[in-house]
Short mmCIF file of C-alpha atoms and ligand atoms in Angstrom, two decimals:
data_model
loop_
_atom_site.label_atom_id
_atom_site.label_comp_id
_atom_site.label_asym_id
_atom_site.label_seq_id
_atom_site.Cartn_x
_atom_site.Cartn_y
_atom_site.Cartn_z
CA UNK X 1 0.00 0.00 0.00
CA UNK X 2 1.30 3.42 -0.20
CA UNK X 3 1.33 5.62 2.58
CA UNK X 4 2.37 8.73 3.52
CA UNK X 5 5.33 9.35 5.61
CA UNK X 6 7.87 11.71 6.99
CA UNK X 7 11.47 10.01 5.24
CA UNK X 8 15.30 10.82 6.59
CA UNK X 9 16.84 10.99 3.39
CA UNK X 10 20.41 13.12 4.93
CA UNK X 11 21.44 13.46 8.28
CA UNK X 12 21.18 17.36 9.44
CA UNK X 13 18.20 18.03 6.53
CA UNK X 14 14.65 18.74 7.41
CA UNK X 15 12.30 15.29 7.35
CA UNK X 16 10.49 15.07 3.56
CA UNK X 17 6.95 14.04 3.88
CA UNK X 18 6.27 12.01 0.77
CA UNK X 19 4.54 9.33 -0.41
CA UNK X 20 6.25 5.52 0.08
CA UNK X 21 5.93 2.11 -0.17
CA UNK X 22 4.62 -0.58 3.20
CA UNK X 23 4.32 -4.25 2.35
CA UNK X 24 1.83 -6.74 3.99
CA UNK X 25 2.71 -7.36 7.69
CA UNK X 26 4.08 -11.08 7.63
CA UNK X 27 4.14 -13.74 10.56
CA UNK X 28 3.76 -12.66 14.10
CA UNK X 29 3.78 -8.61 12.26
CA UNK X 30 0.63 -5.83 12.70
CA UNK X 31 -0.34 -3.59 10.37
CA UNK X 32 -1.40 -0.23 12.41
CA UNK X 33 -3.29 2.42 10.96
CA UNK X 34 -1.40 5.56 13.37
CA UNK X 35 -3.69 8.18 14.68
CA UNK X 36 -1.08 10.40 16.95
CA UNK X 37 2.77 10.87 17.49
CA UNK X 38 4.49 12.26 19.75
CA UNK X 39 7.82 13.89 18.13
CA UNK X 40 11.00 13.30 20.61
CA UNK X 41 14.37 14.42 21.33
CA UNK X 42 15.39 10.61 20.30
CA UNK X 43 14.11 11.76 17.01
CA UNK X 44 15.47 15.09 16.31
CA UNK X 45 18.69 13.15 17.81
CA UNK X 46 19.19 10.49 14.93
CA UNK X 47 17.95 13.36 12.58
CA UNK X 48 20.86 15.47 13.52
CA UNK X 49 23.51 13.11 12.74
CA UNK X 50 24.75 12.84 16.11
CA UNK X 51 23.47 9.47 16.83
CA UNK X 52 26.38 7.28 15.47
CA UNK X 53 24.46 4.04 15.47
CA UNK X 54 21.74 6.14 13.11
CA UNK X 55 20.82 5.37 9.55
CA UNK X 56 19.24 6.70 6.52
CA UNK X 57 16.83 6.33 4.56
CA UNK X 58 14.36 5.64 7.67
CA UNK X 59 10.93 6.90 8.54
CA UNK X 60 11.17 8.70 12.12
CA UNK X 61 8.89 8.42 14.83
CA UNK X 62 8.95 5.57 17.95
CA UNK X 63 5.88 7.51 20.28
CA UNK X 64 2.80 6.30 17.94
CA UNK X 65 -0.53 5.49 19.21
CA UNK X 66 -3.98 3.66 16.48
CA UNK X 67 -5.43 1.16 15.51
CA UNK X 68 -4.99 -2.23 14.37
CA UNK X 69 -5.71 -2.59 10.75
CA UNK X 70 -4.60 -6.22 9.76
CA UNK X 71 -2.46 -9.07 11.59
CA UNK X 72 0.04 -11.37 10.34
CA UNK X 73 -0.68 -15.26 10.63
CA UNK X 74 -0.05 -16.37 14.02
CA UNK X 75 -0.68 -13.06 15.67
CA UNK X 76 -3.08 -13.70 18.41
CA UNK X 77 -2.93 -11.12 21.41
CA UNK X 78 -4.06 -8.29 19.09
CA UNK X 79 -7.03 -7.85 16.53
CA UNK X 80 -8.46 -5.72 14.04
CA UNK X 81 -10.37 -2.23 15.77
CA UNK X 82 -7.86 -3.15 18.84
CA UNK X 83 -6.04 0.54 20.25
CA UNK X 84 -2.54 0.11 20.44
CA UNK X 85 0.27 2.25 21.58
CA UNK X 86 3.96 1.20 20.03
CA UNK X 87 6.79 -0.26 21.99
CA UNK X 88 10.12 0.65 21.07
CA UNK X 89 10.77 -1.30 24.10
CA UNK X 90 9.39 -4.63 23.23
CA UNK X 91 8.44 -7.40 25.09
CA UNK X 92 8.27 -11.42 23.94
CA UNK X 93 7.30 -12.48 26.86
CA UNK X 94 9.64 -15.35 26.44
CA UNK X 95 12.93 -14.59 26.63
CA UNK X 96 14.94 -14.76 29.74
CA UNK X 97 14.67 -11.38 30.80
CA UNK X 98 11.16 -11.35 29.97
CA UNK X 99 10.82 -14.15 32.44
CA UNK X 100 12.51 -12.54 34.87
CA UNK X 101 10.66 -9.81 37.29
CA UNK X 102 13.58 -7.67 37.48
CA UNK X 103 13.90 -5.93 34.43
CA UNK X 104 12.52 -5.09 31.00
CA UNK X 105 15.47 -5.06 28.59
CA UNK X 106 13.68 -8.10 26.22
CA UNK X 107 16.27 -9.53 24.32
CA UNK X 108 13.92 -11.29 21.48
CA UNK X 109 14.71 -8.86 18.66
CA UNK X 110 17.39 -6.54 19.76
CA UNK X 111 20.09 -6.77 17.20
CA UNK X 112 17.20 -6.56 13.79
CA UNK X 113 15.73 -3.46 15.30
CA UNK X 114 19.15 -1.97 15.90
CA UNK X 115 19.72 -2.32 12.54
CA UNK X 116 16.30 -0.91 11.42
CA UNK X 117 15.07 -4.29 10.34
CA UNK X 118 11.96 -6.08 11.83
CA UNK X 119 12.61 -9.60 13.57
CA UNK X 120 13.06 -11.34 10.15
CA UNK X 121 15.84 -9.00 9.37
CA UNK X 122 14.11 -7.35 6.45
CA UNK X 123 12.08 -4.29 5.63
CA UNK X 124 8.60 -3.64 4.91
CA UNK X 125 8.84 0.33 3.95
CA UNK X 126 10.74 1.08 0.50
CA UNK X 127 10.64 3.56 -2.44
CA UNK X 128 11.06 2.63 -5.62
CA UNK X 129 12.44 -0.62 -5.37
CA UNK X 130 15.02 1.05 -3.18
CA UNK X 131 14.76 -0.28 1.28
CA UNK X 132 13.89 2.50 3.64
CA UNK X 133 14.60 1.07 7.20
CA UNK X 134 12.63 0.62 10.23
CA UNK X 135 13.52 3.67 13.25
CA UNK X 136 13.30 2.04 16.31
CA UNK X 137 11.10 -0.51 15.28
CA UNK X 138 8.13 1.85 14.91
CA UNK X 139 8.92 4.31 12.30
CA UNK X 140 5.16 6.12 13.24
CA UNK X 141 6.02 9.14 11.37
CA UNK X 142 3.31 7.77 8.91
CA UNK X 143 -0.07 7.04 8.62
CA UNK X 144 0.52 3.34 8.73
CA UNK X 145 3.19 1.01 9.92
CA UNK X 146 3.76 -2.44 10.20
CA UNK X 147 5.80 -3.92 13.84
CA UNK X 148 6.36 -6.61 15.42
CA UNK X 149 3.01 -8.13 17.31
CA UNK X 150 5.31 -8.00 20.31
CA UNK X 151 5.98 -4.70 20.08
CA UNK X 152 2.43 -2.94 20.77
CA UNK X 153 0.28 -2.96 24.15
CA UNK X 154 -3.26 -2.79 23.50
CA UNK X 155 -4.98 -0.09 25.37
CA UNK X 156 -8.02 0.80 26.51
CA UNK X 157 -9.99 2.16 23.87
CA UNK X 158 -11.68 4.85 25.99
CA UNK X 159 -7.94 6.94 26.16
CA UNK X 160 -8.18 9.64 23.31
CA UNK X 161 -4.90 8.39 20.71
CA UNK X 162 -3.51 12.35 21.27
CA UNK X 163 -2.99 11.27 24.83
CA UNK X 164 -2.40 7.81 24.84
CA UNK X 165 1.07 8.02 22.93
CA UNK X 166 2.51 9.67 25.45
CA UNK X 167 2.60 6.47 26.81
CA UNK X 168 5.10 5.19 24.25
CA UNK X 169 8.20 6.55 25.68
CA UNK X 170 8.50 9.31 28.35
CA UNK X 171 5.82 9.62 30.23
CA UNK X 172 5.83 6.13 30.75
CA UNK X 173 9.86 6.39 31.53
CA UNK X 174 9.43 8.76 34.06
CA UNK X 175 6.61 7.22 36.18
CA UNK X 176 8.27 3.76 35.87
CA UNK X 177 11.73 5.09 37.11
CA UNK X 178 9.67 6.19 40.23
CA UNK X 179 7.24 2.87 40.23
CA UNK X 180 9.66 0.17 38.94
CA UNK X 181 12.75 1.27 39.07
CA UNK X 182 13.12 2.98 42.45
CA UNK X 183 9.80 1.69 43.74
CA UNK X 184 9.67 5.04 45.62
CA UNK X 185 7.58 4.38 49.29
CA UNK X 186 4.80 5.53 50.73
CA UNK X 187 6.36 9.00 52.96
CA UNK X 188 9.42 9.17 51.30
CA UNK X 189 11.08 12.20 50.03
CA UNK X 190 12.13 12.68 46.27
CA UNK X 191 13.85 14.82 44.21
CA UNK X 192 13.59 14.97 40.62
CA UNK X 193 16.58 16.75 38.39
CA UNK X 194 14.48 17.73 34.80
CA UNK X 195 11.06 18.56 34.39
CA UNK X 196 10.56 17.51 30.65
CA UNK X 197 8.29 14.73 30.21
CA UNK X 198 10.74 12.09 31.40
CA UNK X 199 11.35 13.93 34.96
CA UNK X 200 7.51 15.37 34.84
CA UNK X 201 6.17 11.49 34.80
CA UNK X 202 8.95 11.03 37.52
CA UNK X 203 6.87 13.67 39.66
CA UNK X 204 3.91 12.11 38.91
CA UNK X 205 5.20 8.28 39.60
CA UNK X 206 6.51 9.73 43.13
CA UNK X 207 3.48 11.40 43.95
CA UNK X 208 1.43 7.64 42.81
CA UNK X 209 3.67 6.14 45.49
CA UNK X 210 2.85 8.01 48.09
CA UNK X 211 5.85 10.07 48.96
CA UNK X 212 5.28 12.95 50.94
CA UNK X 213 7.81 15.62 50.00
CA UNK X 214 8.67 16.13 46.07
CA UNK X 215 11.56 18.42 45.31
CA UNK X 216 11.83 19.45 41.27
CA UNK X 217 14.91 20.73 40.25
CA UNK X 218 14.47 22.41 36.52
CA UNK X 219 16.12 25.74 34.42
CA UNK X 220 12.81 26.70 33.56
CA UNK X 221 10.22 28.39 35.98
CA UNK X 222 7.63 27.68 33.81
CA UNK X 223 8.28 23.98 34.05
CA UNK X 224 8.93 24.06 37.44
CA UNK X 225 5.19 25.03 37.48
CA UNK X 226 4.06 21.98 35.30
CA UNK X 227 6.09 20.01 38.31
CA UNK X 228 3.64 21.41 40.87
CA UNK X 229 1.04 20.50 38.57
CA UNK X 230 2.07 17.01 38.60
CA UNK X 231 2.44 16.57 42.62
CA UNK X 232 5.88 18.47 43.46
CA UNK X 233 6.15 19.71 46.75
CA UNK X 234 9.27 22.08 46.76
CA UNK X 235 10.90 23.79 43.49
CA UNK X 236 14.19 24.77 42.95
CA UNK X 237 15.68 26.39 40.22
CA UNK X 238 18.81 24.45 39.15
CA UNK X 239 22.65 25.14 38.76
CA UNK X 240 25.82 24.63 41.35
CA UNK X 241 24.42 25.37 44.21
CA UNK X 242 21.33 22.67 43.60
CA UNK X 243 22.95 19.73 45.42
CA UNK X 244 23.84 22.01 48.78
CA UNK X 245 20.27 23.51 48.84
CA UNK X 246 18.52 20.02 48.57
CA UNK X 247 20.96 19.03 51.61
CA UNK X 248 19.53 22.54 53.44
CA UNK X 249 16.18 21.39 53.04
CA UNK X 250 16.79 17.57 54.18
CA UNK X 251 18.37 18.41 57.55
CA UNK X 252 21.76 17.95 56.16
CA UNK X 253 21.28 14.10 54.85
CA UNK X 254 19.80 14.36 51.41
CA UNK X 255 16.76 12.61 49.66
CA UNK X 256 15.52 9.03 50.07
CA UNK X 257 15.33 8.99 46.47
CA UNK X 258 16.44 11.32 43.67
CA UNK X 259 15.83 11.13 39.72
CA UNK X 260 17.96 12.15 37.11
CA UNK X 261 16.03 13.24 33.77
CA UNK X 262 18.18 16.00 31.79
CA UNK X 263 20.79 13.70 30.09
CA UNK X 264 23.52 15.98 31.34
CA UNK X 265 26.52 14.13 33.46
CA UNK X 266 27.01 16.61 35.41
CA UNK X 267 23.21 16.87 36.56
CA UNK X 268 23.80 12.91 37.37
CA UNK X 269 26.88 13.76 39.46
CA UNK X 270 24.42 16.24 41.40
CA UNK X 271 21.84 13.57 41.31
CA UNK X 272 24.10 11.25 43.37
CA UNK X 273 25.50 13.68 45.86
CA UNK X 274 21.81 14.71 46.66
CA UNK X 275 20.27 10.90 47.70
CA UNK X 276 21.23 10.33 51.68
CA UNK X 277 23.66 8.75 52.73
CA UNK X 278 22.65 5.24 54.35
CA UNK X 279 19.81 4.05 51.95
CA UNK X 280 19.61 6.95 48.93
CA UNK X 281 19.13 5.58 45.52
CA UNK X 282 19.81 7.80 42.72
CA UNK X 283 18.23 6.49 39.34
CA UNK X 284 19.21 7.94 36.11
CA UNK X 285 17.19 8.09 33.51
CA UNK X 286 18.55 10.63 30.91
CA UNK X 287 20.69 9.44 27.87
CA UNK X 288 24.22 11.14 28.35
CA UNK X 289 26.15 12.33 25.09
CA UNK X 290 28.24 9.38 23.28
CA UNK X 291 31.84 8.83 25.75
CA UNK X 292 30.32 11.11 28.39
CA UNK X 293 31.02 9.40 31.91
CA UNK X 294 29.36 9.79 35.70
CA UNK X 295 31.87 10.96 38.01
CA UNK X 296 31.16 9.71 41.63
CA UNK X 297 33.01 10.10 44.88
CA UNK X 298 33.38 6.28 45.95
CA UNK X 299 33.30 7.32 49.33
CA UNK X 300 29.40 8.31 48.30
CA UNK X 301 28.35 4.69 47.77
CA UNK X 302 30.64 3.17 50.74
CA UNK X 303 28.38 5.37 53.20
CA UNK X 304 25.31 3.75 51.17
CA UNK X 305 24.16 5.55 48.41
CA UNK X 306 23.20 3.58 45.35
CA UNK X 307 22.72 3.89 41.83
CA UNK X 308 20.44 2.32 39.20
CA UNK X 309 20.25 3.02 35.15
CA UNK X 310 16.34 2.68 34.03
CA UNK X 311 15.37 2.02 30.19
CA UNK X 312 11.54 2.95 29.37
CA UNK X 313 11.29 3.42 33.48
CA UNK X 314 11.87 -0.87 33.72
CA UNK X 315 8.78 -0.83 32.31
CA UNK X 316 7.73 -4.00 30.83
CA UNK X 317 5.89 -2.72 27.50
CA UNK X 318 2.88 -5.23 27.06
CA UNK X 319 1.81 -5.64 30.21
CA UNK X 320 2.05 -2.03 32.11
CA UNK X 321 2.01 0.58 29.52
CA UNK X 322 -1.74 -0.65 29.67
CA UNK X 323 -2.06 -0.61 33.16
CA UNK X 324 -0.51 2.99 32.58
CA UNK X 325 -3.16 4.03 30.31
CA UNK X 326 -5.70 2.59 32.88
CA UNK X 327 -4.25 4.63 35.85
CA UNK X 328 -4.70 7.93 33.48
CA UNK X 329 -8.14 7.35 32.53
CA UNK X 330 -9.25 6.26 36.54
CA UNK X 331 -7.64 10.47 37.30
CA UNK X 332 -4.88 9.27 39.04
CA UNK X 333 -2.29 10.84 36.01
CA UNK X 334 -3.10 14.63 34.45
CA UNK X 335 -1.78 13.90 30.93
CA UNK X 336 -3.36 17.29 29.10
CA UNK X 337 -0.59 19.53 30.45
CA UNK X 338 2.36 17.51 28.71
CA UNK X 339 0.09 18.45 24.98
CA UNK X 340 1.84 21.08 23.92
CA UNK X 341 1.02 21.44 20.41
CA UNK X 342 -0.69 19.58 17.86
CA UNK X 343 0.73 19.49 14.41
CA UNK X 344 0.33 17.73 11.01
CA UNK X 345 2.46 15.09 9.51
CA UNK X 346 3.37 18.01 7.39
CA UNK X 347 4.67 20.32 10.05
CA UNK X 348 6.42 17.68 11.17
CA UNK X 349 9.99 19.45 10.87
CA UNK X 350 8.29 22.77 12.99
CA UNK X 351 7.76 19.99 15.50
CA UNK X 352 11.71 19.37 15.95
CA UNK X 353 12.04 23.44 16.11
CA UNK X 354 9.22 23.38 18.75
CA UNK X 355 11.29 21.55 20.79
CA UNK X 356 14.70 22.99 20.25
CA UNK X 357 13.36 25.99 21.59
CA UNK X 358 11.98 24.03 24.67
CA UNK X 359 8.01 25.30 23.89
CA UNK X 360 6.02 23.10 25.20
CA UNK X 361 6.52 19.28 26.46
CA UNK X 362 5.28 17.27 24.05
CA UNK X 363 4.21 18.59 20.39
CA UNK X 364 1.96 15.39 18.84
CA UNK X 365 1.20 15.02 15.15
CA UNK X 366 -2.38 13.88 14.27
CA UNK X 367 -2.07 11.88 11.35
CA UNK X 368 -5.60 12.80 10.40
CA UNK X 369 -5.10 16.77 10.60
N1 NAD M 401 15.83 6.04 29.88
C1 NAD M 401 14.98 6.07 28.87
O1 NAD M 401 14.43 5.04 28.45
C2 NAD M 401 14.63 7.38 28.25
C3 NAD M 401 13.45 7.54 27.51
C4 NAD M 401 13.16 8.83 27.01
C5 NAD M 401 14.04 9.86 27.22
N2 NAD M 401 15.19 9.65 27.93
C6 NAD M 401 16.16 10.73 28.22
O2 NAD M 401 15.70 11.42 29.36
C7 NAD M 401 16.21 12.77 29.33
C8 NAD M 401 15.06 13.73 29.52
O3 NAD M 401 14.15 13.64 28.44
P1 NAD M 401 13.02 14.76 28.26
O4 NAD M 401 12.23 14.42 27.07
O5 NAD M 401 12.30 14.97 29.55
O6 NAD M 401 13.98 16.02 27.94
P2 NAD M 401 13.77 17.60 28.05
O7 NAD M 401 14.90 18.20 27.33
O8 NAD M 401 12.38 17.96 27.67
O9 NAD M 401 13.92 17.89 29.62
C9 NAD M 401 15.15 18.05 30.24
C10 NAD M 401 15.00 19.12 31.30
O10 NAD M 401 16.20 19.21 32.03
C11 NAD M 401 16.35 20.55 32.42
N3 NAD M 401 17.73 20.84 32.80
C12 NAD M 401 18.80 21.08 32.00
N4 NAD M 401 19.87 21.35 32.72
C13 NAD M 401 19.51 21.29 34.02
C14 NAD M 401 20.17 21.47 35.25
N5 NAD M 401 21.47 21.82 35.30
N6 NAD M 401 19.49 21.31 36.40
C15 NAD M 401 18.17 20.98 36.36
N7 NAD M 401 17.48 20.79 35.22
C16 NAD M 401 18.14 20.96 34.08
C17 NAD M 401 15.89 21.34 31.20
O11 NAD M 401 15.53 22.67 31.55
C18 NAD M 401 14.69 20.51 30.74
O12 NAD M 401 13.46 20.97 31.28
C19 NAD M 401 16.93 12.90 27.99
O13 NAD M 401 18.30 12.66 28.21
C20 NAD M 401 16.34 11.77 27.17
O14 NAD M 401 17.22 11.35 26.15
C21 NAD M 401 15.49 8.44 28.44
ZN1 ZN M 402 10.84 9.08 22.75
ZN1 ZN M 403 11.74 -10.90 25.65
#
């Protein structure tokens, strides 16, 4: 069928919108008709050129949210008319970290969608004759794509598309860092480096688990407001002095549990320094710049801080991204705020300046504007 959809012909050139090729999804493959898409800072990122492992031509886009169109023989956990949101994150259910409670790295199709292949190492998007790879496994720049079955979770229908793919990457990374990764408890206090969408869902994961004080840490005072939107108790505008004031405010000791969600080393240092000593866990969930490293005092984790990584917030795609969704539509999770802008598949590119000039949180492309 032909579709349109927003190609990555040369790293560092606006996105072309134009008109390609998708093939029949095959075995255990979905064909999704997209509704919304978020547009990401993983996106602009491979669009830049600065993502080494990147590739071109691909169609962008991982944060998609529609519905099922057609299934592949032997798909059986989806169905035509089913909502899905897209996994980058996928999970088989059947590998051995699948199996395993403890984390959410599935290991089924890694090294194909790495490549920008699906799991049977070839492509269903072209041009001509000519291959256009798979971005992330999603490529939901479009208004249809065709992934992996285990790569969506089927949602509850009831969640408007414009909100539910938010889901698809940081909103769900943020409250799972605070849920899953750091299972934050009930009284605790938190402090959360970033208020983006990744440290925003952070505030809002914190403030699910019952902790009772919520520092934000942000640049921006107009974020910092989103934060108190979300739950945040305290806010404090960032820089040097951010670690030493978060120790002012904790009688000296620091926070049970802090967050790190700007992607900045230096941030994570600052993220460390301000969990408590004894039992503070610092989890980091922003992507650092390629070679960038942490720098920790050792003498930091001998008096008992730790420190944990978190990919999609250890969320395990199929299963909670649903559960997610449910949580949102019961009120427990204020998703409007994060809905910056809403944009065609045209505007696509004013999308990536939208965010480069940090307006909004989330800008979302309605495939049917
Ligand atoms: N772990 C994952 O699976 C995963 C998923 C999505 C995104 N991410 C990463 O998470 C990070 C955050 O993503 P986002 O979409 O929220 O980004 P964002 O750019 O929207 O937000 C980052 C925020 O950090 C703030 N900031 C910058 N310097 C600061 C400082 N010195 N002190 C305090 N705040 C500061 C900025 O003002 C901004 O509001 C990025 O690195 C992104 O790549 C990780
Ligand atoms: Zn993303
Ligand atoms: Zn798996």
């Amino acid at each position: 069928m032909r579709i349109r959809a927003a190609v990555l012909e040369e790293f560092g050139q606006p996105l072309s919108v134009q008109e390609v090729e998708l093939a029949e999804p095959q075995a255990g493959e979905v064909l999704v008709r997209l509704v919304a898409c978020g547009v990401c800072h993983t996106d602009l990122y491979t669009a830049s050129g600065a993502d080494p492992s990147g590739y071109a031509p691909t169609v962008l886009g991982h944060e998609g949210a529609g519905v099922v169109e057609k299934v592949g023989e032997g798909v059986t956990s989806v169905a035509p008319g089913d909502h899905v949101v897209t996994l980058f994150s996928p999970q088989c259910r059947e590998c051995v970290h699948c199996v395993d409670p403890r984390t959410n790295l599935c290991l089924a199709i890694r090294e194909e969608q790495n490549e920008g292949y699906l799991p049977d190492g070839t492509a269903r998007l072209s041009r001509g004759g000519e291959e256009i790879r798979h971005f992330m496994g999603c490529s939901t720049f479009a208004e249809c794509t065709v992934m992996p079955e285990i790569a969506l979770a089927k949602v509850n229908p009831e969640a408007p598309f414009e909100h539910a793919c938010l889901f698809a990457c940081g909103l769900s990374t943020g409250l799972g860092a605070a849920i899953n990764t750091a299972k934050v408890e009930p009284g605790a206090t938190c402090v959360v480096f970033g208020a983006g969408m990744v440290g925003l869902g952070a505030v809002a994961g914190c403030r699910l688990q019952g902790a009772e004080r919520i520092v934000c840490v942000d640049l921006s005072a107009e974020r910092l407001e989103l934060a108190r939107g979300q739950g945040a108790t305290d806010l404090l505008e960032g820089g040097p002095d951010a670690v030493e004031q978060i120790l002012e405010m904790t009688d000296g000791f620091g926070a049970d549990y802090t967050f790190e969600a700007t992607g900045n080393v230096a941030v994570m240092r600052q993220a460390v320094e301000a969990a408590r000593m004894a039992w503070g866990l610092c989890t980091v969930a922003g992507v650092a710049g390629r070679g960038e490293t942490l720098d920790i005092v050792p003498r930091l984790l001998i008096t008992g801080r730790r420190v944990a990584g978190s990919s999609f917030g250890g969320v395990k795609g199929r299963d909670q991204v649903p559960q997610l969704v449910d949580r949102y539509l019961a009120g427990e999770i204020d998703v409007e705020p994060f809905l910056s802008h809403r944009i065609s598949l045209d505007e696509v590119n004013r999308g990536f300046e939208l965010m480069e000039a940090q307006d909004g949180i989330r800008s979302v492309i309605e495939l049917d504007r």
